[in-house]
CSV table of C-alpha atoms and ligand atoms in Angstrom, one decimal:
chain,number,residue,atom,x,y,z
A,77,UNK,CA,-6.5,17.9,32.0
A,78,UNK,CA,-6.9,18.2,28.1
A,79,UNK,CA,-10.4,19.2,27.1
A,80,UNK,CA,-11.3,17.5,24.0
A,81,UNK,CA,-13.9,18.0,21.2
A,82,UNK,CA,-14.6,14.5,19.4
A,83,UNK,CA,-16.0,15.2,15.8
A,84,UNK,CA,-17.6,12.2,14.4
A,85,UNK,CA,-18.0,10.6,17.6
A,86,UNK,CA,-20.8,8.1,16.7
A,87,UNK,CA,-18.4,6.4,14.0
A,88,UNK,CA,-16.1,3.7,14.5
A,89,UNK,CA,-13.1,5.9,15.4
A,90,UNK,CA,-15.3,8.4,17.5
A,91,UNK,CA,-16.7,5.4,19.7
A,92,UNK,CA,-13.3,4.1,20.0
A,93,UNK,CA,-11.8,7.5,21.2
A,94,UNK,CA,-14.8,7.8,23.8
A,95,UNK,CA,-13.5,4.3,25.2
A,96,UNK,CA,-10.0,6.0,25.5
A,97,UNK,CA,-11.1,9.1,27.0
A,98,UNK,CA,-13.2,7.4,29.4
A,99,UNK,CA,-10.6,5.3,30.5
A,100,UNK,CA,-8.5,8.2,31.7
A,101,UNK,CA,-10.6,10.7,33.4
A,102,UNK,CA,-7.5,11.9,35.0
A,103,UNK,CA,-6.0,13.2,31.9
A,104,UNK,CA,-9.0,13.9,29.5
A,105,UNK,CA,-12.3,15.3,29.4
A,106,UNK,CA,-14.8,15.7,26.7
A,107,UNK,CA,-15.8,19.4,25.9
A,108,UNK,CA,-17.8,18.8,22.6
A,109,UNK,CA,-19.2,15.9,20.6
A,110,UNK,CA,-20.7,15.8,17.0
A,111,UNK,CA,-22.5,13.2,15.0
A,112,UNK,CA,-24.2,13.5,11.8
A,113,UNK,CA,-27.3,11.0,11.6
A,114,UNK,CA,-27.1,8.6,14.6
A,115,UNK,CA,-28.9,11.0,17.2
A,116,UNK,CA,-29.7,8.2,19.4
A,117,UNK,CA,-26.2,7.2,19.9
A,118,UNK,CA,-24.9,10.9,20.0
A,119,UNK,CA,-27.6,11.7,22.9
A,120,UNK,CA,-26.5,8.8,24.9
A,121,UNK,CA,-22.8,9.9,24.7
A,122,UNK,CA,-23.9,13.2,25.6
A,123,UNK,CA,-25.7,11.9,28.8
A,124,UNK,CA,-22.8,10.0,29.7
A,125,UNK,CA,-20.0,12.5,29.1
A,126,UNK,CA,-21.9,15.9,29.8
A,127,UNK,CA,-20.0,17.9,27.3
A,128,UNK,CA,-20.8,21.8,27.1
A,129,UNK,CA,-21.5,21.4,23.2
A,130,UNK,CA,-23.3,18.7,21.3
A,131,UNK,CA,-23.7,19.4,17.4
A,132,UNK,CA,-25.8,17.2,15.2
A,133,UNK,CA,-26.4,16.8,11.5
A,134,UNK,CA,-25.0,19.0,8.8
A,135,UNK,CA,-24.6,21.8,11.1
A,136,UNK,CA,-21.6,23.5,9.9
A,137,UNK,CA,-22.2,26.5,12.2
A,138,UNK,CA,-22.1,24.1,15.2
A,139,UNK,CA,-19.0,22.4,14.1
A,140,UNK,CA,-17.1,25.9,13.5
A,141,UNK,CA,-18.4,27.0,17.0
A,142,UNK,CA,-17.1,23.8,18.5
A,143,UNK,CA,-13.7,24.2,16.8
A,144,UNK,CA,-13.4,27.9,17.9
A,145,UNK,CA,-14.6,27.3,21.6
A,146,UNK,CA,-12.2,28.3,24.2
A,147,UNK,CA,-13.1,25.4,26.4
A,148,UNK,CA,-11.6,23.2,23.8
A,149,UNK,CA,-8.0,22.4,24.1
A,150,UNK,CA,-7.9,19.6,21.1
A,151,UNK,CA,-10.0,18.8,18.4
A,152,UNK,CA,-9.9,15.0,17.3
A,153,UNK,CA,-11.5,14.7,13.7
A,154,UNK,CA,-13.1,11.5,13.0
A,155,UNK,CA,-15.7,12.8,10.6
A,156,UNK,CA,-15.7,10.6,7.2
A,157,UNK,CA,-15.1,11.7,3.9
A,158,UNK,CA,-14.5,15.5,2.4
A,159,UNK,CA,-17.1,16.9,5.2
A,160,UNK,CA,-13.9,16.9,7.6
A,161,UNK,CA,-12.2,19.4,5.4
A,162,UNK,CA,-13.6,22.7,6.6
A,163,UNK,CA,-13.7,21.6,10.5
A,164,UNK,CA,-10.1,20.7,10.1
A,165,UNK,CA,-9.0,24.2,8.7
A,166,UNK,CA,-11.4,25.7,11.3
A,167,UNK,CA,-9.5,23.6,14.2
A,168,UNK,CA,-6.1,24.8,12.6
A,169,UNK,CA,-7.4,28.6,12.5
A,170,UNK,CA,-8.4,28.6,15.9
A,171,UNK,CA,-4.9,27.2,16.9
A,172,UNK,CA,-6.3,24.3,18.6
A,173,UNK,CA,-4.1,21.0,18.9
A,174,UNK,CA,-5.6,18.7,16.4
A,175,UNK,CA,-5.6,14.9,15.9
A,176,UNK,CA,-6.7,13.5,12.5
A,177,UNK,CA,-8.1,10.0,11.7
A,178,UNK,CA,-9.7,11.5,8.4
A,179,UNK,CA,-7.6,10.7,5.4
A,180,UNK,CA,-9.6,12.3,2.5
A,181,UNK,CA,-9.1,16.0,3.7
A,182,UNK,CA,-5.2,15.5,3.1
A,183,UNK,CA,-5.9,13.7,0.0
A,184,UNK,CA,-8.2,16.5,-1.3
A,185,UNK,CA,-6.1,19.6,0.3
A,186,UNK,CA,-2.8,18.4,1.9
A,187,UNK,CA,-0.5,21.3,0.9
A,188,UNK,CA,-3.2,23.8,1.8
A,189,UNK,CA,-3.7,22.1,5.2
A,190,UNK,CA,-0.2,21.5,6.0
A,191,UNK,CA,0.4,25.5,5.3
A,192,UNK,CA,-1.9,26.7,7.3
A,193,UNK,CA,-1.0,24.5,10.3
A,194,UNK,CA,2.6,25.4,9.8
A,195,UNK,CA,1.7,29.2,9.8
A,196,UNK,CA,-0.4,28.8,13.0
A,197,UNK,CA,2.2,26.4,14.7
A,198,UNK,CA,-0.7,23.8,14.9
A,199,UNK,CA,0.4,20.2,15.4
A,200,UNK,CA,-1.6,17.7,13.4
A,201,UNK,CA,-1.2,14.3,15.2
A,202,UNK,CA,-2.0,11.4,12.9
A,203,UNK,CA,-4.5,8.7,14.2
A,204,UNK,CA,-4.6,6.5,11.2
A,205,UNK,CA,-2.5,3.4,12.4
A,206,UNK,CA,0.3,3.7,9.6
A,207,UNK,CA,0.7,7.3,10.1
A,208,UNK,CA,0.8,6.8,13.6
A,209,UNK,CA,3.3,4.3,13.2
A,210,UNK,CA,5.7,6.6,11.2
A,211,UNK,CA,5.1,9.5,13.7
A,212,UNK,CA,6.3,7.3,16.6
A,213,UNK,CA,9.3,5.7,14.7
A,214,UNK,CA,10.4,9.3,13.8
A,215,UNK,CA,10.3,10.6,17.2
A,216,UNK,CA,13.5,12.4,18.1
A,217,UNK,CA,14.7,11.9,14.7
A,218,UNK,CA,16.1,14.4,12.3
A,219,UNK,CA,13.8,14.7,9.1
A,220,UNK,CA,16.9,14.9,7.1
A,221,UNK,CA,18.1,11.8,8.2
A,222,UNK,CA,15.2,9.9,6.8
A,223,UNK,CA,15.4,7.7,3.6
A,224,UNK,CA,12.3,6.1,3.1
A,225,UNK,CA,9.0,4.8,4.8
A,226,UNK,CA,7.3,1.7,4.4
A,227,UNK,CA,3.6,1.7,4.5
A,228,UNK,CA,2.2,-1.7,5.4
A,229,UNK,CA,-1.0,-3.0,4.0
A,230,UNK,CA,-2.9,-6.2,5.2
A,231,UNK,CA,-3.8,-6.5,1.5
A,232,UNK,CA,-7.5,-6.6,2.0
A,233,UNK,CA,-9.9,-9.5,2.1
A,234,UNK,CA,-9.3,-10.3,-1.7
A,235,UNK,CA,-5.5,-10.6,-1.6
A,236,UNK,CA,-4.3,-13.2,-4.0
A,237,UNK,CA,-7.3,-13.1,-6.1
A,238,UNK,CA,-7.4,-12.6,-9.9
A,239,UNK,CA,-9.0,-9.8,-11.9
A,240,UNK,CA,-11.5,-12.1,-13.3
A,241,UNK,CA,-12.6,-13.4,-9.6
A,242,UNK,CA,-12.8,-9.8,-8.3
A,243,UNK,CA,-15.5,-9.0,-11.0
A,244,UNK,CA,-18.1,-11.4,-9.1
A,245,UNK,CA,-17.4,-9.9,-5.5
A,246,UNK,CA,-20.4,-8.8,-3.7
A,247,UNK,CA,-21.0,-6.1,-1.5
A,248,UNK,CA,-21.2,-8.4,1.4
A,249,UNK,CA,-17.8,-9.9,0.3
A,250,UNK,CA,-16.2,-6.2,0.4
A,251,UNK,CA,-17.7,-5.5,3.8
A,252,UNK,CA,-15.8,-8.5,5.5
A,253,UNK,CA,-12.3,-7.0,6.2
A,254,UNK,CA,-10.2,-9.7,7.8
A,255,UNK,CA,-8.5,-7.4,10.2
A,256,UNK,CA,-10.0,-4.0,11.0
A,257,UNK,CA,-13.7,-3.3,12.1
A,258,UNK,CA,-14.2,0.2,10.5
A,259,UNK,CA,-16.9,2.4,8.9
A,260,UNK,CA,-18.4,1.2,5.4
A,261,UNK,CA,-16.5,3.5,3.1
A,262,UNK,CA,-13.1,2.9,4.6
A,263,UNK,CA,-13.9,-0.8,4.7
A,264,UNK,CA,-14.7,-0.8,0.5
A,265,UNK,CA,-11.4,1.4,0.1
A,266,UNK,CA,-9.6,-1.3,2.0
A,267,UNK,CA,-10.8,-3.9,-0.1
A,268,UNK,CA,-10.0,-2.0,-3.4
A,269,UNK,CA,-6.5,-0.7,-1.9
A,270,UNK,CA,-7.6,2.8,-2.6
A,271,UNK,CA,-7.3,3.2,1.1
A,272,UNK,CA,-3.6,2.3,0.8
A,273,UNK,CA,-3.2,4.8,-1.9
A,274,UNK,CA,-4.8,7.7,0.1
A,275,UNK,CA,-2.4,6.7,2.7
A,276,UNK,CA,0.6,7.3,0.4
A,277,UNK,CA,-0.8,10.7,-0.2
A,278,UNK,CA,-1.7,11.5,3.5
A,279,UNK,CA,2.1,10.4,4.2
A,280,UNK,CA,3.7,12.7,1.8
A,281,UNK,CA,2.1,15.6,3.2
A,282,UNK,CA,2.0,14.8,7.0
A,283,UNK,CA,5.8,14.1,6.8
A,284,UNK,CA,6.8,16.1,4.0
A,285,UNK,CA,8.1,13.2,1.7
A,286,UNK,CA,8.4,12.7,-2.2
A,287,UNK,CA,6.2,10.0,-3.6
A,288,UNK,CA,9.4,8.1,-4.3
A,289,UNK,CA,10.2,8.1,-0.7
A,290,UNK,CA,7.0,5.8,0.1
A,291,UNK,CA,7.1,2.2,-0.6
A,292,UNK,CA,3.8,0.1,0.1
A,293,UNK,CA,4.5,-3.5,1.5
A,294,UNK,CA,1.5,-5.9,1.9
A,295,UNK,CA,2.0,-7.4,5.4
A,296,UNK,CA,-1.1,-9.8,6.0
A,297,UNK,CA,-0.6,-10.2,9.7
A,298,UNK,CA,-1.1,-6.4,10.3
A,299,UNK,CA,1.3,-6.5,13.3
A,300,UNK,CA,3.7,-4.3,11.9
A,301,UNK,CA,1.8,-0.9,11.3
A,302,UNK,CA,4.6,0.7,9.1
A,303,UNK,CA,8.5,1.3,9.2
A,304,UNK,CA,10.9,4.0,8.5
A,305,UNK,CA,14.5,3.6,6.9
A,306,UNK,CA,17.3,6.1,7.8
A,307,UNK,CA,20.1,7.2,5.6
A,308,UNK,CA,22.4,4.7,7.7
A,309,UNK,CA,20.2,1.6,6.6
A,310,UNK,CA,18.7,1.5,10.0
A,311,UNK,CA,15.0,0.6,10.1
A,312,UNK,CA,12.4,1.3,12.8
A,313,UNK,CA,9.2,-0.4,12.8
A,314,UNK,CA,6.3,0.2,15.5
A,315,UNK,CA,4.4,-3.0,16.3
A,316,UNK,CA,1.1,-3.7,18.3
A,317,UNK,CA,-2.0,-5.6,18.3
A,318,UNK,CA,-4.7,-4.4,15.7
A,319,UNK,CA,-6.8,-2.0,17.8
A,320,UNK,CA,-7.3,1.5,16.9
A,321,UNK,CA,-7.6,2.5,20.3
A,322,UNK,CA,-3.6,2.5,20.5
A,323,UNK,CA,-3.0,5.1,18.0
A,324,UNK,CA,-6.1,7.2,19.1
A,325,UNK,CA,-4.8,6.9,22.8
A,326,UNK,CA,-1.3,8.0,21.5
A,327,UNK,CA,-2.4,10.8,19.5
A,328,UNK,CA,-4.3,12.2,22.7
A,329,UNK,CA,-1.5,11.8,25.4
A,330,UNK,CA,1.4,12.7,23.0
A,331,UNK,CA,4.1,12.9,23.9
A,332,UNK,CA,3.5,11.0,27.1
A,333,UNK,CA,2.4,7.4,27.1
A,334,UNK,CA,-0.3,5.9,29.3
A,335,UNK,CA,-1.3,2.6,30.2
A,336,UNK,CA,-3.6,0.4,28.1
A,337,UNK,CA,-5.3,-2.7,29.3
A,338,UNK,CA,-5.1,-4.2,25.4
A,339,UNK,CA,-3.1,-7.4,25.1
A,340,UNK,CA,0.6,-7.3,24.0
A,341,UNK,CA,2.0,-8.7,20.7
A,342,UNK,CA,2.0,-12.5,21.3
A,343,UNK,CA,5.0,-13.2,18.9
A,344,UNK,CA,5.3,-16.9,19.5
A,345,UNK,CA,1.6,-17.2,18.7
A,346,UNK,CA,1.9,-14.9,15.6
A,347,UNK,CA,4.9,-16.9,14.2
A,348,UNK,CA,6.1,-15.5,10.9
A,349,UNK,CA,5.8,-11.9,9.7
A,350,UNK,CA,5.2,-11.9,6.0
A,351,UNK,CA,5.8,-8.9,3.5
A,352,UNK,CA,5.4,-8.8,-0.3
A,353,UNK,CA,4.9,-6.2,-3.1
A,354,UNK,CA,1.2,-5.2,-3.7
A,355,UNK,CA,-0.5,-6.2,-7.0
A,356,UNK,CA,-1.2,-2.9,-8.8
A,357,UNK,CA,-2.4,-4.8,-12.0
A,358,UNK,CA,-5.0,-6.8,-10.0
A,359,UNK,CA,-5.8,-3.5,-7.7
A,360,UNK,CA,-5.7,-0.6,-10.1
A,361,UNK,CA,-6.9,1.9,-7.4
A,362,UNK,CA,-3.3,1.9,-5.7
A,363,UNK,CA,-1.8,2.7,-8.9
A,364,UNK,CA,-4.5,5.6,-9.6
A,365,UNK,CA,-3.5,6.9,-6.4
A,366,UNK,CA,0.2,6.9,-6.9
A,367,UNK,CA,-0.3,8.6,-10.2
A,368,UNK,CA,-2.5,11.3,-8.6
A,369,UNK,CA,0.3,11.7,-5.7
A,370,UNK,CA,3.0,12.3,-8.5
A,371,UNK,CA,0.7,14.7,-10.7
A,372,UNK,CA,-0.4,16.7,-7.7
A,373,UNK,CA,-2.5,19.7,-7.9
A,374,UNK,CA,-6.0,19.1,-8.1
A,375,UNK,CA,-5.6,15.4,-9.2
A,376,UNK,CA,-6.1,14.0,-5.7
A,377,UNK,CA,-9.0,15.9,-5.0
A,378,UNK,CA,-10.4,14.6,-8.3
A,379,UNK,CA,-9.1,11.0,-7.5
A,380,UNK,CA,-11.1,11.2,-3.8
A,381,UNK,CA,-14.3,12.7,-5.2
A,382,UNK,CA,-14.6,10.1,-8.2
A,383,UNK,CA,-13.9,7.3,-5.6
A,384,UNK,CA,-16.5,8.4,-3.3
A,385,UNK,CA,-19.1,8.2,-6.2
A,386,UNK,CA,-17.8,5.0,-7.4
A,387,UNK,CA,-17.8,3.5,-4.0
A,388,UNK,CA,-21.5,4.7,-3.5
A,389,UNK,CA,-22.8,3.2,-6.8
A,390,UNK,CA,-20.9,-0.1,-5.9
A,391,UNK,CA,-22.9,0.1,-2.5
A,392,UNK,CA,-26.0,0.5,-4.4
A,393,UNK,CA,-25.2,-2.3,-6.8
A,394,UNK,CA,-25.0,0.0,-9.9
A,395,UNK,CA,-21.5,-1.1,-10.7
A,396,UNK,CA,-19.3,-4.1,-10.0
A,397,UNK,CA,-16.2,-4.2,-7.8
A,398,UNK,CA,-13.8,-3.7,-10.7
A,399,UNK,CA,-16.2,-0.8,-11.9
A,400,UNK,CA,-14.8,1.1,-9.2
A,401,UNK,CA,-11.2,1.9,-10.6
A,402,UNK,CA,-12.6,2.0,-14.0
A,403,UNK,CA,-15.0,4.9,-13.1
A,404,UNK,CA,-12.0,6.8,-11.5
A,405,UNK,CA,-9.7,6.3,-14.3
A,406,UNK,CA,-12.2,7.8,-16.8
A,407,UNK,CA,-12.8,10.7,-14.7
A,408,UNK,CA,-8.9,11.3,-13.9
A,409,UNK,CA,-8.2,10.9,-17.5
A,410,UNK,CA,-10.5,13.7,-18.6
A,411,UNK,CA,-9.2,16.1,-15.8
A,412,UNK,CA,-7.5,19.4,-16.7
A,413,UNK,CA,-5.2,19.6,-13.7
A,414,UNK,CA,-4.5,23.0,-11.9
A,415,UNK,CA,-1.1,22.7,-10.4
A,416,UNK,CA,-0.9,25.3,-8.0
A,417,UNK,CA,-4.2,24.7,-6.3
A,418,UNK,CA,-5.9,27.0,-3.5
A,419,UNK,CA,-8.9,25.8,-1.6
A,420,UNK,CA,-11.3,27.1,-4.4
A,421,UNK,CA,-9.8,25.2,-7.1
A,422,UNK,CA,-10.2,22.1,-4.8
A,423,UNK,CA,-13.7,22.5,-4.1
A,424,UNK,CA,-14.2,23.2,-7.8
A,425,UNK,CA,-12.5,19.9,-9.0
A,426,UNK,CA,-14.3,18.1,-6.5
A,427,UNK,CA,-17.7,19.2,-7.8
A,428,UNK,CA,-16.5,18.9,-11.3
A,429,UNK,CA,-15.5,15.1,-10.6
A,430,UNK,CA,-18.6,14.0,-8.7
A,431,UNK,CA,-20.6,15.3,-11.8
A,432,UNK,CA,-18.4,13.6,-14.5
A,433,UNK,CA,-18.3,10.5,-12.4
A,434,UNK,CA,-22.3,10.3,-12.4
A,435,UNK,CA,-22.2,10.8,-16.2
A,436,UNK,CA,-20.0,7.7,-16.5
A,437,UNK,CA,-22.4,5.3,-14.9
A,438,UNK,CA,-23.9,4.0,-18.1
A,439,UNK,CA,-20.4,3.1,-19.4
A,440,UNK,CA,-18.9,1.5,-16.4
A,441,UNK,CA,-19.9,-2.2,-15.6
B,816,NAD,P1,-17.6,6.0,10.4
B,816,NAD,O1,-18.6,6.2,8.9
B,816,NAD,O2,-17.8,4.9,11.2
B,816,NAD,O3,-18.0,7.6,11.0
B,816,NAD,C1,-18.0,8.5,10.6
B,816,NAD,C2,-18.5,9.8,11.5
B,816,NAD,O4,-18.4,10.8,10.6
B,816,NAD,C3,-19.8,9.5,12.2
B,816,NAD,O5,-19.8,9.9,13.4
B,816,NAD,C4,-20.8,10.3,11.2
B,816,NAD,O6,-21.9,10.8,12.0
B,816,NAD,C5,-19.8,11.6,10.8
B,816,NAD,N1,-20.0,12.2,9.8
B,816,NAD,C6,-20.4,11.4,8.4
B,816,NAD,N2,-20.8,12.3,7.7
B,816,NAD,C7,-20.8,13.6,8.0
B,816,NAD,C8,-21.0,14.7,7.6
B,816,NAD,N3,-21.5,15.2,6.1
B,816,NAD,N4,-21.1,16.1,8.6
B,816,NAD,C9,-20.7,15.9,9.8
B,816,NAD,N5,-20.3,14.4,10.2
B,816,NAD,C10,-20.5,13.4,9.3
B,816,NAD,O7,-16.4,6.3,9.8
B,816,NAD,P2,-15.0,5.7,10.7
B,816,NAD,O8,-14.5,4.3,10.2
B,816,NAD,O9,-14.7,5.9,12.1
B,816,NAD,O10,-13.7,6.8,9.7
B,816,NAD,C11,-13.8,8.1,10.1
B,816,NAD,C12,-12.4,8.8,9.4
B,816,NAD,O11,-11.4,7.9,9.9
B,816,NAD,C13,-12.5,8.1,7.9
B,816,NAD,O12,-12.0,9.4,7.0
B,816,NAD,C14,-11.5,7.2,7.8
B,816,NAD,O13,-11.0,7.3,6.5
B,816,NAD,C15,-10.6,7.2,8.9
B,816,NAD,N6,-10.1,6.1,9.5
B,816,NAD,C16,-10.7,5.2,10.0
B,816,NAD,C17,-10.3,4.1,10.7
B,816,NAD,C18,-10.9,3.1,11.3
B,816,NAD,O14,-10.3,2.0,11.7
B,816,NAD,N7,-12.3,3.0,11.2
B,816,NAD,C19,-8.8,4.1,10.6
B,816,NAD,C20,-8.0,5.1,10.0
B,816,NAD,C21,-8.4,6.1,9.6
B,817,MG,MG1,-4.8,3.0,8.1
């Protein structure tokens, strides 16, 4: 029996994780839950799963306590944004098995997180569907045998649009994702393609790759969740219906597989699977993220922080959809990068970029 703490249990990933756990009471139990603002849902979850520990609000002492609790075997991190970084590091320091949905933490501090996990012998099992796909394709393969990975992207709701059309995108348009139902921030990130840029950085750290080894492919059907190419030219792909319960369940059951009642892929009904190159001229967020990945140091933390402010400003209708990459680029241009960045440098860069981003508000349309 694996005793699991679900941090961020009231979100999109968190509620899906509880569904998976509830279906396999013989394998998993809930030791702890945490939620930020939806206290009503959190208490309903607590009544149903009866965990020993529940933490609500911005209670860092509570989250830390959960990560170190000896009745917790596995910490699933489904908190959104930069608030996940500290709990992730606590879970690693406590030597717990970790499954990670949050990507902002790895974007901000990938080298720090991976070095700590290696020092502690902690496995970080990915939940993000593309990273889970790569993880599954690499099973039992030698890292040296890998040539490149193909990260697939649905292309978001605005695939094929021109820059001019994008200027008129409303918040409601951006919140309508064609394939996945997710939290608000990641839905906007998917529409700008920043989400894919974050995933490139995430993959670089999770799998020890160089930026040149990661190729993004737009795949509108979202059936192939990513692929790995080996040095002999073989390519292995992972395919499934688009439902986050599949990667969540695998992260919890790894290296075993458990039954699921989700439907199989209907290949005949799906028909052709299409792949194309992403349009980074029209969707500059992807190019900005690739640039930050190549620069490294504190730059990815600046990218993440500026994006946070920009997405929030777009949600408050203070800037346009195309203002999001504009704001991020202005902040990145001004940043003096620190290459060998420790945790303090990263938090300092994060705070600097948030302040700088707010100051661009009058200049960005
Ligand atoms: P969400 O907004 O639906 O849920 C976020 C969760 O985090 C909630 O439980 C909320 O209470 C908690 N939270 C928010 N701010 C917090 C804070 N300051 N302190 C403590 N807890 C806080 O988000 P989501 O869609 O479930 O995504 C969660 C993470 O997983 C994100 O980093 C996202 O990028 C990643 N992810 C999500 C999906 C998806 O399908 N939703 C897929 C891949 C990766
Ligand atoms: Mg993803």
